[in-house]
Amino acid sequence: MIPYAKQNITEDDIEAAVDVLKSDWLTQGPSVQKFEQRVSDYVGAKYSTAVNSATSALHISCLALGVQKGDWVWTSPNTFVASANCAIYCGANIDFIDINLKTFNIDIQSLVKKLEYAKKNKILPKVIIPVHFSGQPCDMSKIHELSKIYKFKIIEDASHAIGAKYNDIGKKFCKIGSCKHSDITVFSFHPVKIITTAEGGIATTNNKEINNKLKIFRTNGVTRDKKLMVNKSKEKWYYEQVELGYNYRMNDLQAAIGCKQIERLDKYVSARHKIADTYKEGLNKLDINLPYQERGNFSSFHLYVITFKNESSQKIIYNKLQKLGIGVNVHYIPVHTQPYYKKMGFRFGDFPKSENYYKRALSLPMYPTLSKNEQDYVIDCVAKSLK
Ligand SMILES: *Cc1c(COP(=O)(O)O)cnc(C)c1O
């Protein structure tokens, strides 16, 4: 079976993990800080907080921005449930912005309309969580501009998008994670993502106060930093719990693997682009839509999503390809149509573009070690299945 995604673990990664196992520190040792520094350096952000998953990173990001009961948080319906759940964890209300049918990211015009409406009704969101779907960056400069007018904060869910960049209006490429147009960016290191630490995630920011909060929420609300304490103690052992935090720590095994993985990040992303080129060449004569690339955007190509012209094709082609040994998948079932969210009052029809997209989408295998033969096999099978 050719899966839709697959991690790449090298001898280097294994050696790094073994070194940690032989060392004195399995967790809270030197590797986590080292990994945080590597990620910060790579994306060009001042601070990083590594945690045990992107889900945890999204949760503490909401907490660090003060999301609480009564607040509104908006995100895309075309995402993994974690992008919405993080708001619910904080007791906030969630709402969605429908997607653009070219990029499958939140649609800017819909966002503007929704903000206007929310302003009139005094229900403006405290935080918006744009999701860089499949690795294609959202229009961050526009969203940032809107955040100044409507006074919301921004957490980028870049679980798909480490290694992606966008053009900041004629200037140099802007790396996802640099937080040039957001408060926080979150990455996932789950094995299906661009680089992996088995489980893991990170939150990057340029704001020192936000970073302090992220670190405190990661470690049970406890700090050893005298400047962040309520009581001033001179005792060396003294620590203080100042918030209700969690144990969301990344361990040193994960971080050591991450340090090696990030060295190969650019290689991985260019391999993904090569595969995308091969797919494009092999599939562009078929009666299907191929991923649209926004001009000036550089996707990390976490997913390669084809969309059919009509809804009846998806299930048929999915089944045919699965039978041929190709582990195609569908990303995503719109979050608002999940039973949990329907109980909150959301319905089919609320975000029609995301629903329409979902019924026509299929993710083809996409990972750096997918061989040329396998790519050709996928192309052949897709062509055959469409006949
Ligand atoms: C994978 C993913 C997450 C969750 O990541 P974990 O590290 O598994 O918690 C969140 N959002 C998106 C868009 C994802 O793809």
mmCIF file of C-alpha atoms and ligand atoms in Angstrom:
data_model
loop_
_atom_site.group_PDB
_atom_site.id
_atom_site.type_symbol
_atom_site.label_atom_id
_atom_site.label_comp_id
_atom_site.label_asym_id
_atom_site.label_seq_id
_atom_site.Cartn_x
_atom_site.Cartn_y
_atom_site.Cartn_z
ATOM 1 C CA MET A 1 0.000 0.000 0.000
ATOM 2 C CA ILE A 2 1.279 3.474 -0.885
ATOM 3 C CA PRO A 3 0.088 5.679 2.005
ATOM 4 C CA TYR A 4 -1.021 9.297 1.513
ATOM 5 C CA ALA A 5 1.724 10.479 3.876
ATOM 6 C CA LYS A 6 4.776 8.966 5.498
ATOM 7 C CA GLN A 7 7.573 10.063 7.782
ATOM 8 C CA ASN A 8 11.221 9.810 6.867
ATOM 9 C CA ILE A 9 13.479 8.624 9.703
ATOM 10 C CA THR A 10 17.216 8.374 9.015
ATOM 11 C CA GLU A 11 20.128 6.777 10.893
ATOM 12 C CA ASP A 12 20.972 10.294 12.025
ATOM 13 C CA ASP A 13 17.592 10.623 13.775
ATOM 14 C CA ILE A 14 17.973 7.222 15.395
ATOM 15 C CA GLU A 15 21.476 8.042 16.636
ATOM 16 C CA ALA A 16 20.245 11.317 18.101
ATOM 17 C CA ALA A 17 17.445 9.520 19.945
ATOM 18 C CA VAL A 18 19.832 6.838 21.251
ATOM 19 C CA ASP A 19 22.233 9.517 22.457
ATOM 20 C CA VAL A 20 19.441 11.011 24.547
ATOM 21 C CA LEU A 21 18.544 7.584 25.954
ATOM 22 C CA LYS A 22 22.152 7.162 27.071
ATOM 23 C CA SER A 23 22.291 10.643 28.595
ATOM 24 C CA ASP A 24 21.119 11.939 31.966
ATOM 25 C CA TRP A 25 18.126 13.790 30.556
ATOM 26 C CA LEU A 26 15.121 12.083 29.005
ATOM 27 C CA THR A 27 13.061 15.202 29.483
ATOM 28 C CA GLN A 28 13.702 18.823 30.519
ATOM 29 C CA GLY A 29 17.289 18.451 29.352
ATOM 30 C CA PRO A 30 19.209 20.506 26.798
ATOM 31 C CA SER A 31 17.582 19.144 23.608
ATOM 32 C CA VAL A 32 14.269 20.964 23.875
ATOM 33 C CA GLN A 33 15.896 24.400 24.124
ATOM 34 C CA LYS A 34 18.181 23.501 21.264
ATOM 35 C CA PHE A 35 15.239 22.472 19.105
ATOM 36 C CA GLU A 36 13.354 25.657 20.005
ATOM 37 C CA GLN A 37 16.373 27.696 18.939
ATOM 38 C CA ARG A 38 16.621 25.783 15.634
ATOM 39 C CA VAL A 39 12.970 26.402 14.828
ATOM 40 C CA SER A 40 13.208 30.089 15.792
ATOM 41 C CA ASP A 41 16.291 30.509 13.608
ATOM 42 C CA TYR A 42 14.686 28.695 10.691
ATOM 43 C CA VAL A 43 11.434 30.652 10.620
ATOM 44 C CA GLY A 44 12.904 33.936 11.818
ATOM 45 C CA ALA A 45 10.877 34.368 14.993
ATOM 46 C CA LYS A 46 12.288 35.545 18.320
ATOM 47 C CA TYR A 47 10.826 32.815 20.533
ATOM 48 C CA SER A 48 9.585 29.221 20.334
ATOM 49 C CA THR A 49 7.857 26.970 22.850
ATOM 50 C CA ALA A 50 8.028 23.263 22.023
ATOM 51 C CA VAL A 51 5.185 21.078 23.285
ATOM 52 C CA ASN A 52 3.855 17.525 22.944
ATOM 53 C CA SER A 53 1.475 18.271 20.035
ATOM 54 C CA ALA A 54 0.093 21.038 17.868
ATOM 55 C CA THR A 55 -3.199 20.522 19.672
ATOM 56 C CA SER A 56 -1.491 21.500 22.937
ATOM 57 C CA ALA A 57 0.246 24.403 21.199
ATOM 58 C CA LEU A 58 -3.118 25.703 19.946
ATOM 59 C CA HIS A 59 -4.625 25.355 23.424
ATOM 60 C CA ILE A 60 -1.883 27.278 25.241
ATOM 61 C CA SER A 61 -1.771 29.835 22.433
ATOM 62 C CA CYS A 62 -5.435 30.619 23.073
ATOM 63 C CA LEU A 63 -4.711 30.806 26.821
ATOM 64 C CA ALA A 64 -1.691 33.050 26.277
ATOM 65 C CA LEU A 65 -3.873 35.469 24.288
ATOM 66 C CA GLY A 66 -6.407 35.500 27.104
ATOM 67 C CA VAL A 67 -9.193 33.543 25.398
ATOM 68 C CA GLN A 68 -11.893 32.757 27.962
ATOM 69 C CA LYS A 69 -15.570 32.184 28.518
ATOM 70 C CA GLY A 70 -17.716 34.514 26.456
ATOM 71 C CA ASP A 71 -15.028 35.230 23.852
ATOM 72 C CA TRP A 72 -15.402 34.343 20.187
ATOM 73 C CA VAL A 73 -12.765 32.497 18.189
ATOM 74 C CA TRP A 74 -13.070 31.996 14.427
ATOM 75 C CA THR A 75 -11.319 29.485 12.221
ATOM 76 C CA SER A 76 -11.699 27.596 8.948
ATOM 77 C CA PRO A 77 -14.184 24.723 8.657
ATOM 78 C CA ASN A 78 -11.681 23.010 6.336
ATOM 79 C CA THR A 79 -9.260 21.850 8.999
ATOM 80 C CA PHE A 80 -8.553 19.199 11.570
ATOM 81 C CA VAL A 81 -10.875 19.471 14.579
ATOM 82 C CA ALA A 82 -8.009 20.660 16.821
ATOM 83 C CA SER A 83 -8.070 24.156 15.246
ATOM 84 C CA ALA A 84 -11.567 24.655 16.676
ATOM 85 C CA ASN A 85 -11.358 22.545 19.834
ATOM 86 C CA CYS A 86 -8.666 24.800 21.320
ATOM 87 C CA ALA A 87 -11.227 27.583 21.716
ATOM 88 C CA ILE A 88 -13.745 25.261 23.362
ATOM 89 C CA TYR A 89 -11.062 24.117 25.850
ATOM 90 C CA CYS A 90 -10.931 27.739 27.036
ATOM 91 C CA GLY A 91 -14.713 27.973 27.367
ATOM 92 C CA ALA A 92 -14.958 30.310 24.372
ATOM 93 C CA ASN A 93 -17.467 30.253 21.495
ATOM 94 C CA ILE A 94 -16.374 29.045 18.093
ATOM 95 C CA ASP A 95 -17.464 30.183 14.651
ATOM 96 C CA PHE A 96 -16.171 29.549 11.149
ATOM 97 C CA ILE A 97 -15.364 31.508 8.005
ATOM 98 C CA ASP A 98 -16.177 29.748 4.753
ATOM 99 C CA ILE A 99 -13.365 28.886 2.376
ATOM 100 C CA ASN A 100 -12.232 30.127 -0.997
ATOM 101 C CA LEU A 101 -12.784 27.441 -3.613
ATOM 102 C CA LYS A 102 -9.450 28.113 -5.300
ATOM 103 C CA THR A 103 -7.110 28.031 -2.301
ATOM 104 C CA PHE A 104 -9.311 26.070 0.170
ATOM 105 C CA ASN A 105 -8.171 28.604 2.796
ATOM 106 C CA ILE A 106 -10.529 31.051 4.523
ATOM 107 C CA ASP A 107 -12.061 33.426 2.006
ATOM 108 C CA ILE A 108 -11.059 37.046 2.625
ATOM 109 C CA GLN A 109 -14.292 38.534 1.274
ATOM 110 C CA SER A 110 -16.374 36.269 3.507
ATOM 111 C CA LEU A 111 -14.143 37.255 6.410
ATOM 112 C CA VAL A 112 -14.655 40.985 5.770
ATOM 113 C CA LYS A 113 -18.440 40.530 5.538
ATOM 114 C CA LYS A 114 -18.536 38.473 8.696
ATOM 115 C CA LEU A 115 -16.420 41.034 10.583
ATOM 116 C CA GLU A 116 -18.738 43.857 9.494
ATOM 117 C CA TYR A 117 -21.748 41.902 10.711
ATOM 118 C CA ALA A 118 -20.024 40.970 13.976
ATOM 119 C CA LYS A 119 -19.072 44.578 14.595
ATOM 120 C CA LYS A 120 -22.675 45.728 14.246
ATOM 121 C CA ASN A 121 -23.826 43.001 16.612
ATOM 122 C CA LYS A 122 -20.919 43.484 19.021
ATOM 123 C CA ILE A 123 -19.695 39.915 18.702
ATOM 124 C CA LEU A 124 -16.285 40.530 17.187
ATOM 125 C CA PRO A 125 -13.821 37.644 17.645
ATOM 126 C CA LYS A 126 -10.975 37.899 20.126
ATOM 127 C CA VAL A 127 -8.832 35.539 18.047
ATOM 128 C CA ILE A 128 -8.877 34.307 14.460
ATOM 129 C CA ILE A 129 -7.024 31.105 13.577
ATOM 130 C CA PRO A 130 -6.218 31.007 9.853
ATOM 131 C CA VAL A 131 -5.180 27.546 8.676
ATOM 132 C CA HIS A 132 -2.589 27.259 5.906
ATOM 133 C CA PHE A 133 -4.378 24.366 4.275
ATOM 134 C CA SER A 134 -2.147 21.826 2.500
ATOM 135 C CA GLY A 135 0.808 24.156 3.088
ATOM 136 C CA GLN A 136 -0.489 27.049 0.991
ATOM 137 C CA PRO A 137 -0.186 30.275 3.007
ATOM 138 C CA CYS A 138 -3.317 32.323 3.702
ATOM 139 C CA ASP A 139 -3.286 35.992 2.756
ATOM 140 C CA MET A 140 -1.590 36.998 5.996
ATOM 141 C CA SER A 141 -0.906 40.642 5.211
ATOM 142 C CA LYS A 142 -4.607 41.164 4.492
ATOM 143 C CA ILE A 143 -5.714 39.296 7.611
ATOM 144 C CA HIS A 144 -3.200 41.297 9.644
ATOM 145 C CA GLU A 145 -4.567 44.528 8.208
ATOM 146 C CA LEU A 146 -8.103 43.485 9.209
ATOM 147 C CA SER A 147 -6.892 42.564 12.706
ATOM 148 C CA LYS A 148 -5.862 46.180 13.255
ATOM 149 C CA ILE A 149 -9.250 47.498 12.164
ATOM 150 C CA TYR A 150 -11.362 44.985 14.059
ATOM 151 C CA LYS A 151 -8.960 44.398 16.973
ATOM 152 C CA PHE A 152 -8.562 40.671 16.962
ATOM 153 C CA LYS A 153 -5.466 38.569 17.597
ATOM 154 C CA ILE A 154 -4.089 35.985 15.176
ATOM 155 C CA ILE A 155 -2.868 32.432 15.727
ATOM 156 C CA GLU A 156 -1.687 30.812 12.497
ATOM 157 C CA ASP A 157 -2.415 27.085 12.437
ATOM 158 C CA ALA A 158 0.575 26.172 10.299
ATOM 159 C CA SER A 159 0.445 22.457 11.085
ATOM 160 C CA HIS A 160 0.769 21.862 7.335
ATOM 161 C CA ALA A 161 3.101 24.683 6.546
ATOM 162 C CA ILE A 162 6.577 24.586 8.044
ATOM 163 C CA GLY A 163 8.906 25.454 5.173
ATOM 164 C CA ALA A 164 6.236 27.481 3.356
ATOM 165 C CA LYS A 165 6.599 31.188 2.606
ATOM 166 C CA TYR A 166 4.730 34.057 1.008
ATOM 167 C CA ASN A 167 5.585 37.256 -0.722
ATOM 168 C CA ASP A 168 5.163 40.253 1.503
ATOM 169 C CA ILE A 169 4.088 42.696 -1.228
ATOM 170 C CA GLY A 170 7.119 42.910 -3.443
ATOM 171 C CA LYS A 171 9.595 42.477 -0.621
ATOM 172 C CA LYS A 172 11.489 39.342 0.299
ATOM 173 C CA PHE A 173 9.725 36.063 0.929
ATOM 174 C CA CYS A 174 8.188 35.913 4.376
ATOM 175 C CA LYS A 175 8.529 32.569 6.120
ATOM 176 C CA ILE A 176 5.526 30.986 7.785
ATOM 177 C CA GLY A 177 6.322 31.050 11.496
ATOM 178 C CA SER A 178 8.078 34.418 11.423
ATOM 179 C CA CYS A 179 4.859 35.888 12.888
ATOM 180 C CA LYS A 180 5.333 39.007 10.814
ATOM 181 C CA HIS A 181 1.545 39.193 10.472
ATOM 182 C CA SER A 182 0.354 37.292 13.520
ATOM 183 C CA ASP A 183 0.784 36.935 17.255
ATOM 184 C CA ILE A 184 1.599 33.232 17.301
ATOM 185 C CA THR A 185 2.245 30.470 14.747
ATOM 186 C CA VAL A 186 1.705 26.795 15.555
ATOM 187 C CA PHE A 187 3.401 23.854 13.823
ATOM 188 C CA SER A 188 2.718 20.113 14.147
ATOM 189 C CA PHE A 189 5.362 17.392 14.121
ATOM 190 C CA HIS A 190 2.985 14.451 13.831
ATOM 191 C CA PRO A 191 4.477 11.770 11.504
ATOM 192 C CA VAL A 192 2.237 12.692 8.563
ATOM 193 C CA LYS A 193 3.404 16.323 8.634
ATOM 194 C CA ILE A 194 6.439 17.892 6.931
ATOM 195 C CA ILE A 195 8.951 17.042 9.682
ATOM 196 C CA THR A 196 8.296 14.856 12.698
ATOM 197 C CA THR A 197 9.142 14.275 16.344
ATOM 198 C CA ALA A 198 6.676 11.309 16.536
ATOM 199 C CA GLU A 199 4.239 13.509 18.431
ATOM 200 C CA GLY A 200 5.018 17.147 18.926
ATOM 201 C CA GLY A 201 4.261 20.740 18.193
ATOM 202 C CA ILE A 202 5.639 24.230 18.678
ATOM 203 C CA ALA A 203 4.387 27.792 19.026
ATOM 204 C CA THR A 204 6.515 30.648 17.691
ATOM 205 C CA THR A 205 6.112 34.328 18.555
ATOM 206 C CA ASN A 206 8.017 37.628 18.611
ATOM 207 C CA ASN A 207 6.320 38.786 21.800
ATOM 208 C CA LYS A 208 8.252 38.124 24.996
ATOM 209 C CA GLU A 209 5.208 38.298 27.259
ATOM 210 C CA ILE A 210 3.270 35.850 25.114
ATOM 211 C CA ASN A 211 6.275 33.542 25.107
ATOM 212 C CA ASN A 212 6.517 33.669 28.915
ATOM 213 C CA LYS A 213 2.850 32.721 29.131
ATOM 214 C CA LEU A 214 3.227 29.869 26.657
ATOM 215 C CA LYS A 215 6.090 28.466 28.743
ATOM 216 C CA ILE A 216 4.108 28.778 31.977
ATOM 217 C CA PHE A 217 0.990 27.113 30.528
ATOM 218 C CA ARG A 218 3.181 24.310 29.158
ATOM 219 C CA THR A 219 4.600 23.465 32.588
ATOM 220 C CA ASN A 220 1.631 23.202 34.974
ATOM 221 C CA GLY A 221 1.443 26.969 35.408
ATOM 222 C CA VAL A 222 4.716 26.879 37.284
ATOM 223 C CA THR A 223 7.584 29.311 36.860
ATOM 224 C CA ARG A 224 11.121 29.493 38.229
ATOM 225 C CA ASP A 225 11.700 32.913 36.713
ATOM 226 C CA LYS A 226 11.926 35.413 39.611
ATOM 227 C CA LYS A 227 10.651 38.228 37.391
ATOM 228 C CA LEU A 228 7.376 36.368 36.810
ATOM 229 C CA MET A 229 6.727 35.526 40.465
ATOM 230 C CA VAL A 230 4.260 37.131 42.823
ATOM 231 C CA ASN A 231 6.373 36.653 45.974
ATOM 232 C CA LYS A 232 9.976 37.633 45.928
ATOM 233 C CA SER A 233 11.971 34.813 47.463
ATOM 234 C CA LYS A 234 15.705 34.456 47.602
ATOM 235 C CA GLU A 235 15.594 30.690 48.156
ATOM 236 C CA LYS A 236 17.079 28.761 45.283
ATOM 237 C CA TRP A 237 14.525 25.952 45.396
ATOM 238 C CA TYR A 238 11.562 28.292 45.275
ATOM 239 C CA TYR A 239 9.100 28.041 42.391
ATOM 240 C CA GLU A 240 5.646 29.425 42.004
ATOM 241 C CA GLN A 241 2.414 28.367 40.364
ATOM 242 C CA VAL A 242 0.936 31.499 38.848
ATOM 243 C CA GLU A 243 -1.623 30.017 36.395
ATOM 244 C CA LEU A 244 -3.595 26.818 35.889
ATOM 245 C CA GLY A 245 -1.267 25.164 33.396
ATOM 246 C CA TYR A 246 -0.809 21.698 31.946
ATOM 247 C CA ASN A 247 1.942 19.184 31.394
ATOM 248 C CA TYR A 248 2.341 19.751 27.666
ATOM 249 C CA ARG A 249 6.132 19.366 27.607
ATOM 250 C CA MET A 250 8.026 17.952 24.665
ATOM 251 C CA ASN A 251 10.651 15.442 25.831
ATOM 252 C CA ASP A 252 14.331 15.352 24.892
ATOM 253 C CA LEU A 253 13.998 12.288 22.668
ATOM 254 C CA GLN A 254 11.464 14.109 20.529
ATOM 255 C CA ALA A 255 13.481 17.315 20.464
ATOM 256 C CA ALA A 256 16.716 15.526 19.502
ATOM 257 C CA ILE A 257 14.936 13.921 16.541
ATOM 258 C CA GLY A 258 13.438 17.304 15.658
ATOM 259 C CA CYS A 259 16.892 18.934 15.575
ATOM 260 C CA LYS A 260 17.959 16.421 12.933
ATOM 261 C CA GLN A 261 14.704 16.589 10.977
ATOM 262 C CA ILE A 262 14.798 20.361 10.617
ATOM 263 C CA GLU A 263 18.223 20.114 8.972
ATOM 264 C CA ARG A 264 16.483 18.263 6.134
ATOM 265 C CA LEU A 265 13.373 20.455 5.999
ATOM 266 C CA ASP A 266 14.253 22.388 2.853
ATOM 267 C CA LYS A 267 15.221 19.174 1.086
ATOM 268 C CA TYR A 268 11.879 17.663 2.040
ATOM 269 C CA VAL A 269 9.909 20.630 0.769
ATOM 270 C CA SER A 270 11.736 20.726 -2.560
ATOM 271 C CA ALA A 271 11.138 16.975 -2.954
ATOM 272 C CA ARG A 272 7.433 17.671 -2.389
ATOM 273 C CA HIS A 273 7.514 20.376 -5.075
ATOM 274 C CA LYS A 274 9.139 17.949 -7.510
ATOM 275 C CA ILE A 275 6.365 15.422 -6.871
ATOM 276 C CA ALA A 276 3.765 18.156 -7.371
ATOM 277 C CA ASP A 277 5.383 18.999 -10.717
ATOM 278 C CA THR A 278 5.301 15.354 -11.785
ATOM 279 C CA TYR A 279 1.665 15.035 -10.760
ATOM 280 C CA LYS A 280 0.806 18.218 -12.616
ATOM 281 C CA GLU A 281 2.460 16.996 -15.778
ATOM 282 C CA GLY A 282 0.801 13.594 -15.535
ATOM 283 C CA LEU A 283 -2.666 14.708 -14.496
ATOM 284 C CA ASN A 284 -3.304 18.045 -16.211
ATOM 285 C CA LYS A 285 -5.040 16.532 -19.228
ATOM 286 C CA LEU A 286 -7.623 14.770 -17.061
ATOM 287 C CA ASP A 287 -11.019 16.251 -16.277
ATOM 288 C CA ILE A 288 -10.136 17.138 -12.672
ATOM 289 C CA ASN A 289 -8.885 20.239 -10.834
ATOM 290 C CA LEU A 290 -5.302 20.279 -9.631
ATOM 291 C CA PRO A 291 -4.066 22.329 -6.657
ATOM 292 C CA TYR A 292 -4.054 26.039 -7.395
ATOM 293 C CA GLN A 293 -0.921 27.924 -6.420
ATOM 294 C CA GLU A 294 -1.406 31.542 -5.427
ATOM 295 C CA ARG A 295 1.128 33.786 -7.175
ATOM 296 C CA GLY A 296 3.962 34.733 -4.854
ATOM 297 C CA ASN A 297 3.158 31.855 -2.504
ATOM 298 C CA PHE A 298 5.533 28.992 -1.871
ATOM 299 C CA SER A 299 3.573 26.042 -0.495
ATOM 300 C CA SER A 300 5.139 23.340 1.626
ATOM 301 C CA PHE A 301 2.862 20.852 -0.191
ATOM 302 C CA HIS A 302 1.873 18.881 2.880
ATOM 303 C CA LEU A 303 -1.107 17.604 0.866
ATOM 304 C CA TYR A 304 -1.731 17.190 -2.838
ATOM 305 C CA VAL A 305 -5.489 17.549 -3.204
ATOM 306 C CA ILE A 306 -7.281 16.933 -6.484
ATOM 307 C CA THR A 307 -10.923 17.960 -6.777
ATOM 308 C CA PHE A 308 -13.485 16.337 -9.054
ATOM 309 C CA LYS A 309 -15.943 18.298 -11.132
ATOM 310 C CA ASN A 310 -18.888 16.461 -9.631
ATOM 311 C CA GLU A 311 -19.642 14.858 -6.314
ATOM 312 C CA SER A 312 -20.369 11.349 -7.586
ATOM 313 C CA SER A 313 -16.703 10.786 -8.548
ATOM 314 C CA GLN A 314 -15.141 11.045 -5.110
ATOM 315 C CA LYS A 315 -16.391 7.815 -3.606
ATOM 316 C CA ILE A 316 -15.918 5.809 -6.802
ATOM 317 C CA ILE A 317 -12.348 6.962 -7.379
ATOM 318 C CA TYR A 318 -11.500 6.647 -3.687
ATOM 319 C CA ASN A 319 -12.590 2.996 -3.701
ATOM 320 C CA LYS A 320 -10.898 2.198 -6.992
ATOM 321 C CA LEU A 321 -7.575 3.698 -5.877
ATOM 322 C CA GLN A 322 -7.708 1.989 -2.485
ATOM 323 C CA LYS A 323 -8.218 -1.332 -4.293
ATOM 324 C CA LEU A 324 -5.181 -0.578 -6.444
ATOM 325 C CA GLY A 325 -3.076 -0.145 -3.293
ATOM 326 C CA ILE A 326 -3.064 3.638 -3.150
ATOM 327 C CA GLY A 327 -3.914 5.017 0.289
ATOM 328 C CA VAL A 328 -5.773 8.115 -0.814
ATOM 329 C CA ASN A 329 -7.532 10.134 1.866
ATOM 330 C CA VAL A 330 -9.992 13.012 2.272
ATOM 331 C CA HIS A 331 -9.069 16.309 3.993
ATOM 332 C CA TYR A 332 -11.243 17.535 5.653
ATOM 333 C CA ILE A 333 -14.728 16.714 6.794
ATOM 334 C CA PRO A 334 -15.917 20.273 7.603
ATOM 335 C CA VAL A 335 -15.554 20.706 11.366
ATOM 336 C CA HIS A 336 -19.018 22.270 11.796
ATOM 337 C CA THR A 337 -20.647 19.091 10.431
ATOM 338 C CA GLN A 338 -19.113 16.887 13.135
ATOM 339 C CA PRO A 339 -21.704 15.547 15.596
ATOM 340 C CA TYR A 340 -20.041 17.405 18.478
ATOM 341 C CA TYR A 341 -20.317 20.723 16.667
ATOM 342 C CA LYS A 342 -23.810 20.014 15.391
ATOM 343 C CA LYS A 343 -24.881 19.647 19.007
ATOM 344 C CA MET A 344 -23.723 23.251 19.406
ATOM 345 C CA GLY A 345 -26.180 24.327 16.708
ATOM 346 C CA PHE A 346 -24.141 24.162 13.488
ATOM 347 C CA ARG A 347 -25.814 22.564 10.463
ATOM 348 C CA PHE A 348 -25.090 21.339 6.971
ATOM 349 C CA GLY A 349 -25.432 24.371 4.746
ATOM 350 C CA ASP A 350 -23.805 26.795 7.191
ATOM 351 C CA PHE A 351 -20.545 26.930 5.217
ATOM 352 C CA PRO A 352 -21.546 25.646 1.788
ATOM 353 C CA LYS A 353 -18.213 26.122 0.037
ATOM 354 C CA SER A 354 -16.332 23.965 2.537
ATOM 355 C CA GLU A 355 -19.079 21.329 2.228
ATOM 356 C CA ASN A 356 -19.013 21.440 -1.552
ATOM 357 C CA TYR A 357 -15.223 21.176 -1.552
ATOM 358 C CA TYR A 358 -15.291 18.264 0.874
ATOM 359 C CA LYS A 359 -17.553 16.234 -1.396
ATOM 360 C CA ARG A 360 -15.163 16.606 -4.325
ATOM 361 C CA ALA A 361 -11.727 16.373 -2.679
ATOM 362 C CA LEU A 362 -9.180 13.579 -2.668
ATOM 363 C CA SER A 363 -5.633 13.675 -1.269
ATOM 364 C CA LEU A 364 -3.091 11.764 -3.351
ATOM 365 C CA PRO A 365 0.074 10.262 -1.813
ATOM 366 C CA MET A 366 2.579 13.029 -1.066
ATOM 367 C CA TYR A 367 5.798 12.537 0.881
ATOM 368 C CA PRO A 368 9.476 13.068 0.070
ATOM 369 C CA THR A 369 10.423 9.395 -0.337
ATOM 370 C CA LEU A 370 7.590 8.630 -2.773
ATOM 371 C CA SER A 371 9.561 7.137 -5.682
ATOM 372 C CA LYS A 372 9.234 8.160 -9.326
ATOM 373 C CA ASN A 373 7.788 4.714 -10.087
ATOM 374 C CA GLU A 374 5.189 5.138 -7.385
ATOM 375 C CA GLN A 375 4.312 8.612 -8.659
ATOM 376 C CA ASP A 376 3.860 7.217 -12.166
ATOM 377 C CA TYR A 377 1.747 4.390 -10.780
ATOM 378 C CA VAL A 378 -0.489 6.898 -8.941
ATOM 379 C CA ILE A 379 -0.887 8.969 -12.124
ATOM 380 C CA ASP A 380 -1.739 5.868 -14.194
ATOM 381 C CA CYS A 381 -4.263 4.642 -11.649
ATOM 382 C CA VAL A 382 -5.984 8.033 -11.340
ATOM 383 C CA ALA A 383 -6.270 8.216 -15.143
ATOM 384 C CA LYS A 384 -7.569 4.656 -15.370
ATOM 385 C CA SER A 385 -10.081 5.173 -12.548
ATOM 386 C CA LEU A 386 -11.559 8.248 -14.206
ATOM 387 C CA LYS A 387 -12.430 6.306 -17.371
HETATM 388 C C1 LIG B 1 -2.322 17.767 12.427
HETATM 389 C C2 LIG B 1 -3.064 19.012 12.645
HETATM 390 C C3 LIG B 1 -3.333 19.517 13.926
HETATM 391 C C4 LIG B 1 -3.029 18.751 15.171
HETATM 392 O O1 LIG B 1 -1.709 18.382 15.258
HETATM 393 P P1 LIG B 1 -1.225 17.379 16.405
HETATM 394 O O2 LIG B 1 0.249 17.621 16.477
HETATM 395 O O3 LIG B 1 -1.566 16.002 15.926
HETATM 396 O O4 LIG B 1 -1.917 17.734 17.655
HETATM 397 C C5 LIG B 1 -3.959 20.738 14.021
HETATM 398 N N1 LIG B 1 -4.334 21.430 12.939
HETATM 399 C C6 LIG B 1 -4.111 20.972 11.697
HETATM 400 C C7 LIG B 1 -4.539 21.799 10.532
HETATM 401 C C8 LIG B 1 -3.492 19.736 11.511
HETATM 402 O O5 LIG B 1 -3.313 19.270 10.285
#
